[in-house]
mmCIF file of C-alpha atoms and ligand atoms in Angstrom:
data_model
loop_
_atom_site.group_PDB
_atom_site.id
_atom_site.type_symbol
_atom_site.label_atom_id
_atom_site.label_comp_id
_atom_site.label_asym_id
_atom_site.label_seq_id
_atom_site.Cartn_x
_atom_site.Cartn_y
_atom_site.Cartn_z
ATOM 1 C CA MET U 2 174.984 252.758 -87.163
ATOM 2 C CA GLU U 3 171.458 251.715 -88.061
ATOM 3 C CA GLN U 4 169.952 249.451 -85.496
ATOM 4 C CA VAL U 5 167.595 246.644 -86.265
ATOM 5 C CA LEU U 6 164.768 245.389 -84.126
ATOM 6 C CA LEU U 7 164.769 241.607 -83.917
ATOM 7 C CA LEU U 8 161.398 239.942 -83.378
ATOM 8 C CA ASN U 9 160.648 236.368 -82.473
ATOM 9 C CA ILE U 10 158.509 234.334 -84.876
ATOM 10 C CA THR U 11 155.627 235.333 -82.586
ATOM 11 C CA TYR U 12 156.364 239.027 -83.335
ATOM 12 C CA GLU U 13 157.493 239.531 -79.783
ATOM 13 C CA PRO U 14 160.442 241.954 -79.672
ATOM 14 C CA LEU U 15 163.622 240.193 -78.586
ATOM 15 C CA ARG U 16 166.474 242.658 -78.824
ATOM 16 C CA ILE U 17 168.283 245.222 -80.906
ATOM 17 C CA ILE U 18 170.961 244.012 -83.294
ATOM 18 C CA ASN U 19 173.171 245.912 -85.710
ATOM 19 C CA TRP U 20 172.500 245.855 -89.439
ATOM 20 C CA LYS U 21 175.481 243.612 -90.190
ATOM 21 C CA GLN U 22 174.086 240.916 -87.916
ATOM 22 C CA ALA U 23 170.695 241.375 -89.526
ATOM 23 C CA VAL U 24 172.100 241.014 -93.050
ATOM 24 C CA THR U 25 174.054 237.922 -92.005
ATOM 25 C CA MET U 26 170.913 236.341 -90.564
ATOM 26 C CA LEU U 27 169.051 237.284 -93.701
ATOM 27 C CA THR U 28 171.575 235.660 -96.031
ATOM 28 C CA LEU U 29 171.480 232.549 -93.863
ATOM 29 C CA GLY U 30 167.715 232.433 -94.237
ATOM 30 C CA LYS U 31 167.095 232.852 -90.515
ATOM 31 C CA VAL U 32 164.975 235.975 -90.677
ATOM 32 C CA GLU U 33 162.526 237.773 -92.910
ATOM 33 C CA VAL U 34 162.501 241.535 -93.353
ATOM 34 C CA LEU U 35 159.369 243.325 -92.148
ATOM 35 C CA GLU U 36 160.492 246.937 -92.354
ATOM 36 C CA GLN U 37 163.311 248.738 -94.104
ATOM 37 C CA TYR U 38 165.233 251.976 -93.839
ATOM 38 C CA SER U 39 165.528 254.074 -96.973
ATOM 39 C CA ARG U 40 169.304 253.631 -97.127
ATOM 40 C CA GLU U 41 170.687 250.953 -99.414
ATOM 41 C CA ILE U 42 173.757 248.842 -98.905
ATOM 42 C CA HIS U 43 175.798 247.447 -101.722
ATOM 43 C CA SER U 44 178.201 244.560 -101.859
ATOM 44 C CA VAL U 45 179.796 242.736 -104.770
ATOM 45 C CA SER U 46 176.974 240.271 -105.014
ATOM 46 C CA PHE U 47 173.887 242.149 -103.878
ATOM 47 C CA SER U 48 172.335 245.449 -102.967
ATOM 48 C CA ILE U 49 169.466 245.757 -100.522
ATOM 49 C CA ARG U 50 167.747 248.365 -98.468
ATOM 50 C CA LEU U 51 168.830 248.243 -94.863
ATOM 51 C CA PRO U 52 166.419 246.260 -92.732
ATOM 52 C CA SER U 53 164.949 248.026 -89.710
ATOM 53 C CA VAL U 54 162.706 245.255 -88.352
ATOM 54 C CA VAL U 55 163.384 241.569 -88.923
ATOM 55 C CA ARG U 56 161.496 238.528 -87.727
ATOM 56 C CA LEU U 57 163.010 235.154 -86.898
ATOM 57 C CA LEU U 58 161.646 232.266 -88.892
ATOM 58 C CA ARG U 59 162.147 229.840 -86.035
ATOM 59 C CA PHE U 60 160.988 230.231 -82.462
ATOM 60 C CA VAL U 61 163.709 231.010 -79.948
ATOM 61 C CA LYS U 62 163.291 230.863 -76.228
ATOM 62 C CA LYS U 63 163.602 234.285 -74.753
ATOM 63 C CA PRO U 64 166.931 234.757 -73.002
ATOM 64 C CA ARG U 65 166.434 235.783 -69.405
ATOM 65 C CA THR U 66 168.686 238.730 -68.916
ATOM 66 C CA PRO U 67 168.339 240.381 -65.548
ATOM 67 C CA VAL U 68 167.233 244.001 -65.353
ATOM 68 C CA LYS U 69 170.125 246.205 -64.274
ATOM 69 C CA PHE U 70 169.835 247.351 -60.683
ATOM 70 C CA SER U 71 169.894 251.133 -60.874
ATOM 71 C CA ARG U 72 168.091 254.119 -59.463
ATOM 72 C CA GLN U 73 166.290 254.793 -62.730
ATOM 73 C CA ASN U 74 165.147 251.191 -63.059
ATOM 74 C CA ILE U 75 163.820 251.199 -59.494
ATOM 75 C CA TYR U 76 161.738 254.273 -60.305
ATOM 76 C CA ILE U 77 160.465 252.600 -63.460
ATOM 77 C CA ARG U 78 159.596 249.402 -61.599
ATOM 78 C CA ASP U 79 157.640 251.434 -59.067
ATOM 79 C CA ASN U 80 156.084 253.597 -61.788
ATOM 80 C CA TYR U 81 157.577 256.753 -60.218
ATOM 81 C CA ARG U 82 155.323 256.317 -57.206
ATOM 82 C CA CYS U 83 156.389 256.673 -53.612
ATOM 83 C CA GLN U 84 155.805 253.187 -52.259
ATOM 84 C CA TYR U 85 154.568 254.564 -48.929
ATOM 85 C CA CYS U 86 152.179 257.407 -49.733
ATOM 86 C CA GLY U 87 151.522 256.380 -53.340
ATOM 87 C CA ARG U 88 152.167 259.796 -54.861
ATOM 88 C CA LYS U 89 153.523 259.860 -58.409
ATOM 89 C CA LEU U 90 156.365 262.366 -58.675
ATOM 90 C CA PRO U 91 159.088 263.473 -61.101
ATOM 91 C CA PRO U 92 162.470 261.773 -60.562
ATOM 92 C CA ASP U 93 164.073 264.847 -58.969
ATOM 93 C CA GLN U 94 161.537 264.672 -56.157
ATOM 94 C CA LEU U 95 162.125 261.008 -55.512
ATOM 95 C CA THR U 96 164.750 259.043 -53.715
ATOM 96 C CA TRP U 97 165.126 255.422 -52.760
ATOM 97 C CA ASP U 98 164.573 253.856 -49.418
ATOM 98 C CA HIS U 99 165.986 250.757 -47.763
ATOM 99 C CA VAL U 100 162.844 249.075 -46.397
ATOM 100 C CA LYS U 101 164.971 247.373 -43.785
ATOM 101 C CA PRO U 102 167.528 250.066 -42.932
ATOM 102 C CA LYS U 103 171.140 249.501 -43.909
ATOM 103 C CA ALA U 104 172.233 250.021 -40.317
ATOM 104 C CA ARG U 105 170.084 247.035 -39.371
ATOM 105 C CA GLY U 106 171.499 244.745 -41.998
ATOM 106 C CA GLY U 107 169.181 245.698 -44.861
ATOM 107 C CA LYS U 108 170.734 244.970 -48.218
ATOM 108 C CA THR U 109 170.870 247.189 -51.274
ATOM 109 C CA GLU U 110 168.936 244.926 -53.598
ATOM 110 C CA TRP U 111 165.659 244.839 -55.516
ATOM 111 C CA GLU U 112 163.721 243.220 -52.673
ATOM 112 C CA ASN U 113 164.777 245.793 -50.102
ATOM 113 C CA ILE U 114 164.789 249.039 -52.087
ATOM 114 C CA VAL U 115 161.724 251.074 -52.961
ATOM 115 C CA THR U 116 160.973 254.414 -54.591
ATOM 116 C CA CYS U 117 160.207 256.971 -51.919
ATOM 117 C CA CYS U 118 159.333 260.668 -51.772
ATOM 118 C CA MET U 119 161.492 262.998 -49.702
ATOM 119 C CA GLU U 120 158.810 263.471 -47.045
ATOM 120 C CA CYS U 121 158.215 259.788 -46.462
ATOM 121 C CA ASN U 122 161.953 259.228 -46.484
ATOM 122 C CA ARG U 123 162.436 261.790 -43.709
ATOM 123 C CA ARG U 124 159.480 260.487 -41.769
ATOM 124 C CA LYS U 125 160.653 256.902 -41.865
ATOM 125 C CA GLY U 126 164.263 257.692 -40.993
ATOM 126 C CA GLY U 127 166.230 254.686 -39.840
ATOM 127 C CA ARG U 128 163.201 252.659 -38.834
ATOM 128 C CA LEU U 129 161.327 249.698 -40.185
ATOM 129 C CA PRO U 130 158.026 250.605 -41.893
ATOM 130 C CA LEU U 131 156.049 249.075 -39.027
ATOM 131 C CA GLU U 132 157.959 251.080 -36.421
ATOM 132 C CA ALA U 133 157.196 254.259 -38.348
ATOM 133 C CA SER U 134 153.536 253.250 -38.814
ATOM 134 C CA MET U 135 154.065 253.235 -42.561
ATOM 135 C CA LYS U 136 152.892 250.653 -44.991
ATOM 136 C CA LEU U 137 154.292 249.658 -48.362
ATOM 137 C CA ILE U 138 151.739 249.837 -51.147
ATOM 138 C CA ARG U 139 153.490 246.927 -52.851
ATOM 139 C CA LYS U 140 156.157 244.439 -51.830
ATOM 140 C CA PRO U 141 159.353 245.176 -53.777
ATOM 141 C CA SER U 142 160.520 242.431 -56.113
ATOM 142 C CA ILE U 143 162.934 241.778 -58.935
ATOM 143 C CA PRO U 144 161.307 243.207 -62.074
ATOM 144 C CA LYS U 145 160.358 240.876 -64.870
ATOM 145 C CA TRP U 146 159.972 243.297 -67.695
ATOM 146 C CA LEU U 147 158.661 242.755 -71.108
ATOM 147 C CA PRO U 148 161.612 242.797 -73.461
ATOM 148 C CA ALA U 149 160.061 245.624 -75.462
ATOM 149 C CA LEU U 150 160.149 247.930 -72.500
ATOM 150 C CA LYS U 151 163.783 247.118 -71.882
ATOM 151 C CA ILE U 152 164.569 247.641 -75.539
ATOM 152 C CA THR U 153 163.097 251.129 -75.687
ATOM 153 C CA LEU U 154 164.588 252.247 -72.380
ATOM 154 C CA GLY U 155 168.100 252.402 -73.793
ATOM 155 C CA LEU U 156 167.147 254.389 -76.869
ATOM 156 C CA LYS U 157 167.121 258.137 -77.279
ATOM 157 C CA VAL U 158 165.190 258.044 -80.508
ATOM 158 C CA MET U 159 163.134 255.102 -81.612
ATOM 159 C CA PRO U 160 163.011 254.510 -85.379
ATOM 160 C CA GLN U 161 159.531 255.269 -86.718
ATOM 161 C CA SER U 162 159.276 251.857 -88.343
ATOM 162 C CA TRP U 163 159.529 250.145 -84.954
ATOM 163 C CA ARG U 164 156.426 251.725 -83.516
ATOM 164 C CA ASP U 165 153.956 249.182 -84.801
ATOM 165 C CA TYR U 166 155.926 246.442 -83.122
ATOM 166 C CA LEU U 167 156.498 248.147 -79.809
ATOM 167 C CA TYR U 168 153.475 250.344 -79.265
ATOM 168 C CA TRP U 169 151.441 247.736 -77.397
ATOM 169 C CA ASN U 170 154.073 248.021 -74.775
ATOM 170 C CA ILE U 171 153.736 251.781 -74.434
ATOM 171 C CA GLU U 172 150.100 251.229 -73.530
ATOM 172 C CA LEU U 173 151.039 248.668 -70.924
ATOM 173 C CA GLU U 174 153.455 251.082 -69.354
ATOM 174 C CA GLU U 175 150.801 253.565 -68.294
HETATM 175 ZN ZN1 ZN C 15 155.715 259.380 -49.900
#
């Protein structure tokens, strides 16, 4: 149940692991515990407080896992801004737009999809931006997110003890 934040030796957040993995790594001497939950676990040979943040004692190269292609992640990549008029809007007032229209062979992929407000979407219709005299504020690309941002995206509630290790990322987000 309790999740553990795994940090690289550099303190960079890597991923979330479960407490059993964390305890295994701990007994193998692979990690040190930085933060703990109040709950204790007992086994025949030991009893410890559950770790909440652990840090690797050896550097590991960050695994490059691609960011899932989804509507929400497109909005996040574009910072909830219409990529034509630049307005920042709540998700229910946004949609996505095929820069090169589907009917003209435009693919549904990171490099051809942008966040778009309803107005700009209507205005553009089935045309290319140039044909509609519209200009993208930024060329769409595959996001290369900081792992911390990806880590927190999937969580409903972030454990308090993680904040010190992830907060720098919250600042970057704005
Ligand atoms: Zn717009």
